[in-house]
Amino acid sequence: MAEKKLKPYEIGELDHYLFGQGNHYEIYKKLGAHKVKNGKKTGVYFAVWAPHARSVSVVGEFNEWDMEANPMERQEPLGIYTCFVPGVEEYAMYKYCIETYTGEYVFKADPYANYAELRPGTASKVVDITDMKWTDKAWMDRRIQWNHTEEPVSIYEVHIGSWKRHLGREDEGFYNYREFAKEIAKYVKDMGYTHVELMGIAEHPFDGSWGYQVTGYFAPTSRYGTPEDFAWMINYLHKNKIGVILDWVPAHFPRDIHGLSNFDGTPTYEYADPKKGEHPDWGTKIFDYGKNEVRNFLISNALFWIEQFHVDGLRVDAVASMLYLDYGKQDGQWVANKYGGNKNLEAIDFFKHLNSVVLGRNPGALMIAEESTAWPKVTGDVEEDGLGFSLKWNMGWMHDFTEYMKLDPYFRKDHHNQMTFAMSYAYSENYILVLSHDEVVHLKCSMLNKMPGIGADKYSNLKAGYAFMMGHAGKKLLFMGQEFAQLREWSEERELDWYLLAEEEHLKMQNWVRDLLHLYKRNKAMYEQDQSWEGFEWVNADDAYRSIFSFIRHSKNNKKNLLFVCNFTPVARDDYRVGVPRRKQYKLIMNSDDAKYGGTGEERPEVYRAVRKDCDGRPYSFAYKLPAYGVAIFEF
C-alpha cells in the first residue's frame, strides 16, 4: 500500500531515519511549533520527541490549558508526537503535557521552541521566524572568504542585561535588542573591537546563572525582546561591520521541572546513570552524547544560530567538563570508559562531528573552545585526530598573567617566567588571550583591584598589563567594563559603573585601551602571523631583575613591524637601551607617559635612530627614557 503523500511540514520516514542517525541538521524546522496552512485552515503544527511517554497532548492559551483538547499522535520508530491545531495565534503560550510511563503528568516547555514567556513564567510561545528581513548580504558574502588566522579578532564580551540599563524605570530597565544594537555598535566602533561576544542569549530561567543553565536552546531570551528583534540586532551589527559570537552551552542543563531534565519521565536528553549524567558541583544534568537524537539536537542547534540567525561564531562553554568523565567528581562519582580511562569518547566524537559540520557548511564562521586543560589538538584538524575548533581560549596564559600582575613589583623578578612561558606553547593551538567575566566575579576583584599598590600605581600597572596582552601572540578578548577600569566586581543585577568615566583616571584608561585596540586592528604585524613563530620575536625575555619585557611583532613582508617595551616596576629607567634587528629609524607611536593616558606628558623625540652598539645580543640598539610602569611601542 502506497504511503500517503506528506505535507511539507509533516514528519516522514526520512526525517525519522536522519534524526535517528543523528544527521538531521535542520530538524528544528520539523520539531517544535510551526505556523502552517492545512488545506483552508491556518494553525500550528506541533511536534515533540518523547520516546518513553505513554501519551502527549499540547496545552495552551488556545485550548484553556485542557489536557484532553489536543492529543498528539505517536509516530514510530522514534516516538515523535505530532498534531495540527487550527487557529492558534502568534505569541500564544503553550506546553506539552506528557504522561510518563508511571502514569504521572508533567508539563514541559518545548525543547525546540523559538520564543518563551518572560521569566518567572515557563511556557513556550508560538512565533514564526521563517520570514526574517535580512540586509547583511555584503557581510555574509565577505564572511565566506574570511580567514580568522590572518585577520584581527578583538572581542568585547558583553552581558546585555548589565552593560547599560534605563535607570529610574519601574521595570528592570533592560535595553531591548534594538536599543542595545544601536548603543553597542557606536561604542564598539569607537573603541576598535572587531566582535562582540554575547552572554546569556539562549532562554534561561535564572538570571544568576548568567545564561549558562539553558532551558530554551532554540529561543533568544525574551528578556530583551522577540526573535525578530534579536535578528534585527544581528543585522544591524553586521551592517556596522561588527561580528557576533554567542556563548553556547552543550555541556549541561538545569534540573528545572519545565526543562529538558527527565523530559518524558525518563532520562531523555541526559545520561541515565547519575555517575555520567550529573555534575555534583553544579547541580546540573549532562547531555548523553552517545544518543544520536541528543547529538542531533545539539548540532542542529549550533547550525540554527549560525544559519538561521546569521551569528558569526559560537564560544563553546565548559569543553573540559565534556571531555573528562571525572571532571569535578571524586572517586566513586564517575564511570570509566570502555578502556578504563577518564576520556568521554562519545563527547570527543561529538565535537569532531559538530565542528566538521558547522565549519564545513559555514566557511568563515568560528567555533571557539573554552577548554582549560592541556588536551592536545583542540584546534587541530579532525582528519589528524584533532577536535576541529577554530580557536581556543588560552586559560594557561590568563592564569599566569593575572597571578603575575597581582604580585608586588618587588617580587615580580622571581616570577618573570610567568609572563614568558605562554610563548613556549603559543603555536600548539590557535589561541585567544582572554580576560573574561570569570576573572572579575566571586571575590576575584575587578582587573583594576587585582593590581598592587595604591592610587595611580594601580592604573599604571593595568595599562602595562593591557599593552603586554595586546602585543602578545594570539587573538584578544576583554570583558565589558575592564576597558575603563571598573572598580567593583561585575554583577548581573546592575549596569556597569559608567559614571566612573567622569573621573580622569578612568577616562584615560579607556583612551589607552581604545588606542591599543585601534593599533591592533590597523597593524598586520599584530595579527596576520598569529599562528607562526615568524610573527613574534623576543628581544629580551630574560630581564627579570628589572622586570622589563621587550619583543617584536613582525608582519609578513616585514615592511611595518612593531617593537614593544613594557616595564612592570615603579622604577624609571632614564637610559633604557634596547637591542634591535636593524640599523633603522624607530618611530615612537604609543607611549604610556602621554598626558592623554594619565602620564606626565613629558616631551619626547618621535624618532630614535639605532646605532652600532651591542645590546640584548644584537649589534644595534637605541636608548629610551622608560618611565615607571612605562610602555613604549615603536614602529619600524
XYZ file of C-alpha atoms in Angstrom:
636
model
C 0.000 0.000 0.000
C 1.498 3.340 -1.027
C 2.450 5.773 1.766
C 0.134 8.796 1.892
C 1.597 11.984 0.436
C 3.021 14.141 3.217
C 2.554 17.869 3.511
C 5.870 19.804 3.530
C 5.749 20.414 7.274
C 4.835 16.850 8.257
C 7.392 14.418 9.623
C 8.038 11.400 7.422
C 10.187 8.289 7.247
C 13.248 10.189 6.012
C 13.010 12.609 8.973
C 12.845 9.672 11.370
C 15.784 7.991 9.680
C 18.045 11.061 9.657
C 17.113 12.071 13.209
C 17.733 8.511 14.395
C 21.142 8.600 12.714
C 21.950 11.987 14.275
C 22.276 13.669 10.870
C 19.060 15.708 10.509
C 20.848 19.043 10.605
C 17.676 21.102 10.148
C 15.458 19.075 12.469
C 14.456 22.363 14.132
C 12.369 23.049 11.020
C 10.291 19.942 11.749
C 10.221 19.603 15.555
C 8.768 22.429 17.640
C 5.797 24.659 16.807
C 5.439 25.880 13.219
C 2.756 28.069 11.700
C 1.368 26.257 8.645
C -1.598 26.077 6.310
C -3.500 22.785 6.364
C -5.993 22.849 3.492
C -8.003 26.030 4.044
C -7.125 26.221 7.719
C -4.140 28.050 9.165
C -2.753 26.997 12.501
C 0.252 25.441 14.172
C 1.853 22.035 13.641
C 3.353 20.787 16.900
C 5.980 18.032 17.043
C 7.960 16.750 20.016
C 10.309 13.817 20.640
C 9.236 11.911 23.777
C 10.202 8.273 23.166
C 9.105 6.802 26.514
C 5.918 8.809 27.036
C 2.607 6.964 27.324
C 0.832 9.904 25.699
C 1.394 13.589 24.916
C -1.017 16.448 24.374
C -0.416 20.112 23.647
C -1.982 22.582 26.081
C -2.068 26.348 25.843
C -3.984 29.597 25.785
C -5.825 28.395 22.662
C -7.467 25.435 24.467
C -7.750 26.744 28.055
C -4.794 24.505 29.016
C -7.071 21.486 28.620
C -5.055 18.223 28.718
C -7.629 16.399 26.588
C -8.388 19.040 23.947
C -5.430 18.412 21.588
C -3.962 14.902 21.954
C -0.882 14.225 19.823
C -0.363 11.212 17.586
C 2.664 8.998 18.196
C 4.889 8.231 15.212
C 7.240 5.286 15.197
C 10.005 4.230 15.276
C 11.394 7.130 17.346
C 8.417 8.209 19.422
C 7.791 11.626 17.892
C 4.369 13.057 18.767
C 2.596 15.411 16.343
C -0.651 17.304 15.920
C -2.131 20.233 13.996
C -4.139 22.814 15.945
C -6.083 25.302 13.792
C -6.473 28.964 14.649
C -3.506 29.326 17.012
C -2.320 32.941 17.084
C 1.199 34.340 17.043
C 2.748 34.530 20.545
C 0.192 32.089 22.008
C 1.636 30.323 25.060
C 1.797 26.525 25.169
C 3.403 23.480 26.801
C 3.451 19.753 26.251
C 1.523 17.657 28.761
C 3.433 14.378 28.966
C 2.014 11.252 30.551
C 5.043 9.343 31.799
C 5.436 5.552 31.857
C 4.387 5.618 35.536
C 1.117 7.405 34.735
C 2.192 10.819 36.100
C 1.657 14.023 34.127
C 4.423 16.602 33.623
C 4.170 19.919 31.781
C 7.202 20.693 29.665
C 8.347 23.695 27.660
C 9.072 22.885 24.014
C 12.789 21.969 23.566
C 12.625 23.373 20.017
C 10.540 26.499 20.782
C 11.809 29.751 19.254
C 10.326 32.023 21.902
C 9.421 31.773 25.580
C 7.363 33.511 28.208
C 9.319 36.053 30.260
C 10.576 34.501 33.474
C 9.335 33.606 36.055
C 6.811 32.204 33.547
C 7.970 28.972 31.902
C 5.655 28.452 28.903
C 6.827 28.382 25.297
C 5.360 30.814 22.744
C 4.362 30.287 19.128
C 6.326 32.515 16.770
C 7.074 32.456 13.034
C 10.781 33.023 12.271
C 10.676 31.926 8.618
C 10.395 35.437 7.175
C 13.154 37.456 8.861
C 14.226 40.586 6.965
C 17.980 40.489 6.324
C 20.052 43.213 4.641
C 23.522 41.966 5.617
C 24.381 40.217 2.338
C 27.669 42.107 1.931
C 28.790 40.930 5.377
C 27.693 37.327 4.801
C 29.400 37.203 1.386
C 32.638 38.505 2.891
C 32.402 36.005 5.746
C 32.708 33.126 3.281
C 36.172 34.399 2.273
C 37.231 35.493 5.772
C 40.159 33.634 7.351
C 40.373 34.213 11.093
C 44.002 33.093 11.269
C 45.154 36.116 9.249
C 42.611 38.702 10.397
C 42.307 40.810 13.564
C 39.991 39.354 16.209
C 39.438 41.547 19.279
C 36.312 40.549 21.171
C 34.235 42.609 23.604
C 32.473 40.153 25.927
C 29.097 41.581 26.921
C 26.108 40.696 29.087
C 23.209 42.682 27.590
C 21.208 42.974 30.812
C 24.029 44.601 32.764
C 26.009 46.530 30.135
C 23.644 49.501 30.320
C 20.166 49.919 31.766
C 17.436 52.540 31.625
C 17.725 53.865 35.156
C 14.705 55.009 37.155
C 12.163 52.786 35.419
C 9.729 50.646 37.384
C 10.725 47.525 35.472
C 14.288 46.182 35.348
C 15.263 48.760 32.752
C 16.815 46.307 30.290
C 17.756 47.676 26.882
C 15.858 45.716 24.262
C 17.783 44.053 21.429
C 17.258 47.026 19.088
C 18.272 49.671 21.618
C 21.287 47.630 22.615
C 22.334 47.162 18.968
C 22.451 50.902 18.333
C 24.337 51.680 21.538
C 26.822 48.825 21.374
C 27.593 49.385 17.672
C 28.501 53.007 18.377
C 30.669 52.032 21.347
C 32.419 49.067 19.733
C 33.282 51.058 16.600
C 34.657 53.901 18.698
C 36.723 51.530 20.854
C 38.026 49.448 17.939
C 36.792 45.940 18.750
C 36.057 43.629 15.817
C 33.464 41.366 17.511
C 31.030 41.271 20.393
C 30.518 38.048 22.326
C 27.087 37.907 23.949
C 26.466 36.029 27.189
C 23.121 34.542 28.143
C 21.192 34.657 24.862
C 19.517 31.219 24.841
C 16.478 31.218 27.146
C 17.255 30.532 30.804
C 15.087 30.789 33.910
C 17.594 32.138 36.459
C 19.405 35.463 35.918
C 22.142 34.427 38.349
C 23.193 31.581 36.038
C 24.261 34.300 33.520
C 22.679 32.157 30.809
C 24.805 29.063 31.426
C 21.826 26.956 32.552
C 19.624 26.846 29.469
C 16.026 25.665 29.140
C 15.309 27.070 25.663
C 18.163 26.204 23.308
C 16.374 27.476 20.188
C 14.903 30.639 21.757
C 16.643 34.016 22.128
C 15.770 35.124 25.644
C 12.563 37.135 25.906
C 14.188 39.447 28.492
C 15.252 41.752 25.660
C 12.524 41.273 23.054
C 11.279 38.937 20.341
C 13.247 36.686 17.956
C 12.600 39.298 15.273
C 14.207 41.939 17.500
C 17.169 39.612 18.032
C 17.582 39.155 14.263
C 17.353 42.940 13.806
C 20.243 43.346 16.267
C 22.474 40.860 14.406
C 21.620 42.504 11.090
C 22.392 45.981 12.475
C 25.751 44.918 13.911
C 26.713 43.292 10.607
C 25.843 46.473 8.721
C 28.226 48.238 11.087
C 30.939 45.641 10.296
C 30.825 44.050 13.750
C 30.916 40.271 14.137
C 28.658 38.497 16.644
C 29.672 35.484 18.748
C 27.272 33.735 21.145
C 28.076 31.763 24.258
C 26.790 28.227 23.680
C 26.321 25.594 26.386
C 26.242 21.961 25.157
C 27.866 20.682 28.376
C 24.931 20.584 30.762
C 21.411 21.810 31.510
C 19.453 22.593 34.697
C 17.038 20.378 36.595
C 14.113 22.832 36.260
C 10.935 20.773 36.021
C 9.750 22.509 32.822
C 13.095 21.960 31.032
C 14.931 19.018 29.474
C 15.514 17.129 32.713
C 13.732 13.727 32.661
C 11.796 15.093 29.723
C 9.414 12.194 29.062
C 9.620 10.812 32.598
C 12.920 9.105 31.842
C 16.462 10.451 31.201
C 15.759 11.519 27.613
C 18.455 14.115 26.988
C 20.825 13.170 29.831
C 22.824 10.036 30.605
C 20.693 7.602 32.597
C 23.495 6.680 35.014
C 23.805 9.585 37.517
C 27.570 8.972 37.644
C 27.683 10.021 33.983
C 24.578 12.203 33.831
C 25.039 14.662 36.705
C 27.533 17.335 37.754
C 27.785 17.106 41.565
C 29.304 20.607 41.907
C 26.952 22.383 39.526
C 23.737 20.505 40.306
C 23.050 20.110 36.582
C 22.431 17.288 34.088
C 24.961 16.163 31.469
C 23.832 15.547 27.877
C 24.040 11.946 26.652
C 26.496 12.312 23.740
C 26.087 8.643 22.893
C 22.447 9.116 21.894
C 22.055 10.106 18.230
C 18.914 12.182 18.788
C 20.647 14.196 21.521
C 23.722 14.803 19.383
C 21.368 15.856 16.592
C 19.571 18.277 18.942
C 22.865 19.999 19.785
C 24.415 20.035 16.304
C 21.221 21.353 14.714
C 21.092 23.979 17.477
C 24.590 25.213 16.632
C 23.599 25.394 12.961
C 20.340 27.134 13.892
C 22.138 30.124 15.422
C 24.696 30.394 12.627
C 22.430 29.724 9.625
C 19.018 30.949 10.782
C 20.231 33.999 12.738
C 23.493 34.760 10.865
C 25.605 34.505 14.051
C 29.319 34.508 13.206
C 30.555 32.074 15.803
C 29.902 30.115 18.961
C 32.084 30.132 22.054
C 31.556 26.635 23.428
C 31.373 26.713 27.215
C 32.968 24.188 29.603
C 34.569 21.941 26.963
C 36.847 20.279 29.541
C 33.817 19.168 31.563
C 32.607 17.289 28.485
C 35.936 15.700 27.569
C 36.719 14.240 31.002
C 34.375 11.761 32.669
C 35.853 12.597 36.083
C 35.632 16.384 35.691
C 34.581 17.907 39.040
C 33.975 14.441 40.501
C 35.518 12.453 43.343
C 36.472 8.777 43.193
C 33.297 6.712 43.088
C 31.319 9.516 41.422
C 32.260 8.657 37.843
C 32.376 5.719 35.438
C 35.451 4.921 33.323
C 35.203 4.461 29.549
C 35.472 1.027 27.902
C 39.266 1.245 28.009
C 39.295 2.092 31.716
C 40.234 5.745 31.085
C 38.703 9.095 32.018
C 38.081 10.400 28.490
C 34.488 10.721 27.321
C 34.853 9.011 23.937
C 31.288 9.957 22.942
C 31.907 13.661 23.640
C 35.152 13.555 21.636
C 33.272 12.072 18.686
C 30.510 14.653 19.142
C 32.981 17.562 18.893
C 34.551 16.178 15.731
C 31.124 15.762 14.133
C 29.908 19.169 15.356
C 32.895 21.176 14.128
C 33.150 19.326 10.813
C 29.503 20.043 10.006
C 29.252 23.613 11.328
C 32.500 24.841 9.751
C 32.064 22.716 6.624
C 28.652 24.255 5.926
C 29.628 27.770 7.044
C 33.076 28.886 5.865
C 34.286 31.873 7.867
C 32.268 31.026 10.970
C 34.091 30.438 14.251
C 33.873 27.599 16.751
C 35.738 28.622 19.907
C 36.577 26.238 22.747
C 36.656 27.329 26.360
C 38.956 24.447 27.308
C 41.006 24.750 30.486
C 43.377 21.750 30.277
C 46.287 20.657 28.097
C 44.086 18.438 25.897
C 46.012 18.106 22.613
C 44.849 19.367 19.206
C 41.715 21.195 20.340
C 42.115 23.353 17.213
C 43.727 20.528 15.239
C 42.184 19.035 12.104
C 39.641 16.291 12.674
C 41.429 14.240 9.997
C 44.515 14.283 12.233
C 42.561 13.344 15.375
C 42.023 16.952 16.452
C 38.715 18.284 17.771
C 38.358 20.735 14.890
C 37.745 24.025 16.730
C 38.766 27.318 15.099
C 40.187 28.880 18.265
C 40.814 28.000 21.915
C 40.740 30.232 24.974
C 44.253 30.384 26.445
C 43.386 29.725 30.079
C 47.019 28.983 30.959
C 48.122 32.435 29.792
C 45.227 34.052 31.664
C 46.134 32.296 34.920
C 49.871 33.103 34.694
C 49.211 36.700 33.617
C 46.748 37.516 36.400
C 48.913 35.851 39.062
C 51.937 37.878 37.918
C 50.000 41.131 37.737
C 48.718 40.684 41.321
C 52.279 40.484 42.697
C 54.006 43.333 44.473
C 56.523 44.592 41.859
C 59.386 43.782 44.258
C 58.616 40.052 43.908
C 57.979 40.026 40.161
C 61.626 39.334 39.371
C 61.189 35.892 40.930
C 58.159 35.114 38.740
C 59.399 36.525 35.419
C 58.738 33.252 33.581
C 55.005 33.509 34.272
C 54.881 36.198 31.590
C 57.131 34.434 29.094
C 56.006 30.808 29.492
C 52.946 31.093 27.220
C 55.174 31.821 24.223
C 56.737 28.367 24.610
C 53.413 26.782 23.590
C 51.764 29.707 21.781
C 51.631 27.879 18.438
C 50.457 24.485 19.675
C 46.870 25.735 19.239
C 45.102 28.725 17.670
C 44.701 30.789 20.831
C 42.617 33.690 22.117
C 44.047 35.562 25.101
C 41.130 36.171 27.459
C 40.333 38.348 30.434
C 36.724 37.220 30.705
C 33.809 37.650 33.112
C 35.116 34.678 35.104
C 38.099 36.772 36.234
C 36.033 39.605 37.757
C 33.435 37.758 39.870
C 33.267 35.612 43.027
C 35.618 37.849 45.079
C 38.348 37.725 42.415
C 38.178 41.575 42.191
C 37.903 43.729 39.083
C 41.009 43.898 36.888
C 41.976 47.242 38.449
C 41.657 45.993 42.000
C 43.815 42.960 41.262
C 46.681 45.407 40.774
C 49.146 46.048 43.636
C 49.837 49.480 45.046
C 47.553 52.427 45.650
C 46.179 55.252 43.542
C 47.965 55.936 40.281
C 50.148 52.813 40.586
C 47.110 50.561 40.085
C 46.201 52.300 36.828
C 49.800 52.284 35.579
C 50.118 48.576 36.357
C 46.956 47.760 34.456
C 47.974 49.850 31.434
C 51.248 47.944 31.233
C 49.336 44.655 31.527
C 46.894 45.529 28.755
C 49.738 46.603 26.442
C 51.560 43.313 27.064
C 48.345 41.398 26.308
C 47.692 43.304 23.067
C 51.255 42.783 21.871
C 51.422 39.082 22.770
C 50.665 36.463 20.101
C 47.007 35.405 19.979
C 43.566 36.907 19.379
C 42.091 39.061 22.169
C 39.035 39.114 24.445
C 38.216 41.603 27.192
C 35.114 41.597 29.378
C 32.968 44.716 29.457
C 33.885 47.407 31.991
C 37.521 46.415 32.282
C 38.392 48.772 29.423
C 37.666 51.766 31.674
C 38.902 50.160 34.915
C 35.601 49.234 36.533
C 36.202 49.319 40.303
C 33.555 46.877 41.506
C 33.259 43.239 40.573
C 30.710 42.546 37.873
C 27.119 41.764 38.881
C 24.317 40.787 36.519
C 21.936 42.768 38.748
C 23.134 46.261 37.806
C 24.622 48.183 34.903
C 28.341 48.910 34.648
C 29.623 51.912 36.594
C 29.657 54.263 33.615
C 29.712 57.261 35.961
C 33.400 56.462 36.550
C 34.194 57.982 33.148
C 33.625 61.384 34.721
C 36.866 60.752 36.614
C 40.115 61.429 34.815
C 41.961 58.178 35.564
C 39.099 56.016 34.232
C 38.678 58.122 31.105
C 42.411 57.942 30.449
C 42.405 54.160 30.918
C 39.644 53.974 28.299
C 41.762 56.179 25.979
C 44.684 53.778 26.411
C 42.638 50.655 25.662
C 40.923 52.342 22.706
C 44.244 53.314 21.146
C 45.696 49.842 21.764
C 42.682 48.257 20.030
C 42.949 50.561 17.013
C 46.698 49.959 16.873
C 45.996 46.221 16.868
C 43.362 46.456 14.143
C 45.343 48.597 11.723
C 48.735 46.836 12.033
C 49.063 43.493 10.289
C 52.129 42.713 12.398
C 49.773 42.311 15.368
C 47.652 39.532 13.891
C 48.465 38.147 10.448
C 51.141 35.752 11.729
C 49.441 34.804 14.993
C 49.843 31.122 14.123
C 53.518 31.318 13.153
C 56.823 31.674 15.006
C 57.745 34.252 12.374
C 55.183 36.671 13.814
C 56.735 37.089 17.279
C 60.318 37.585 18.422
C 61.632 38.193 21.920
C 64.213 40.980 22.124
C 64.814 40.352 25.817
C 62.741 37.758 27.629
C 65.246 37.460 30.495
C 65.439 40.920 32.069
C 63.979 39.528 35.286
C 65.859 41.797 37.683
C 64.303 44.911 36.148
C 61.008 43.140 35.218
C 61.108 44.602 31.715
C 59.921 42.695 28.638
C 60.785 43.657 25.069
C 59.595 41.909 21.912
C 58.866 42.455 18.229
C 55.754 41.668 16.221
C 56.560 41.003 12.548
C 54.317 41.494 9.539
C 54.563 39.010 6.672
C 56.553 41.303 4.407
C 58.456 42.941 7.297
C 57.518 46.364 5.952
C 55.857 47.540 9.149
C 56.955 45.858 12.373
C 56.315 46.857 15.977
C 58.682 46.873 18.951
C 57.145 46.699 22.449
C 58.944 47.652 25.667
C 56.969 47.083 28.922
C 58.251 47.995 32.390
C 56.496 46.211 35.272
C 58.156 48.023 38.189
C 57.767 51.546 39.647
C 61.441 52.235 38.842
C 62.091 54.607 35.931
C 65.000 53.764 33.597
C 66.223 57.077 32.228
C 68.524 55.465 29.676
C 66.966 52.104 28.900
C 68.802 50.551 25.976
C 67.030 48.038 23.776
C 68.603 45.818 21.127
C 67.117 45.976 17.642
C 67.485 43.884 14.479
C 68.454 46.661 12.045
C 70.192 49.999 11.879
C 66.988 51.829 11.076
C 64.775 54.573 12.456
C 62.308 53.566 15.181
C 59.215 55.738 15.434
C 57.507 56.073 18.828
C 53.791 55.526 18.105
C 52.394 54.846 21.605
C 53.758 55.991 24.918
C 52.003 55.402 28.240
C 53.595 58.583 29.628
C 51.454 60.675 27.275
C 49.142 63.047 29.164
C 46.030 61.642 27.450
C 46.784 58.286 29.121
C 47.440 59.773 32.562
C 51.227 60.163 32.178
C 53.422 63.216 32.814
C 53.129 64.412 29.233
C 56.901 64.934 29.039
C 58.090 65.835 25.534
C 59.978 63.029 23.793
C 61.630 62.567 20.413
C 59.300 60.915 17.910
C 62.093 59.065 16.091
C 65.027 57.083 17.504
C 67.940 56.033 15.300
C 69.639 52.755 16.121
C 73.433 52.864 16.492
C 76.072 50.146 16.320
C 76.183 49.188 19.970
C 75.717 45.669 21.306
C 72.640 45.103 23.450
C 70.352 42.124 24.076
C 72.686 40.006 21.925
C 72.218 42.278 18.903
C 74.695 44.542 17.145
C 72.365 47.565 17.070
C 70.444 49.373 19.769
C 68.991 52.672 20.889
C 68.249 54.240 24.277
C 64.893 55.493 25.512
C 63.727 57.191 28.708
C 61.436 54.470 30.106
C 59.166 55.682 32.925
C 57.995 53.713 35.965
C 55.453 51.129 34.708
C 56.173 52.632 31.295
C 55.154 51.181 27.944
C 56.638 52.270 24.649
C 55.625 50.932 21.240
C 57.822 51.691 18.226
C 57.179 51.176 14.521
C 59.981 50.276 12.122
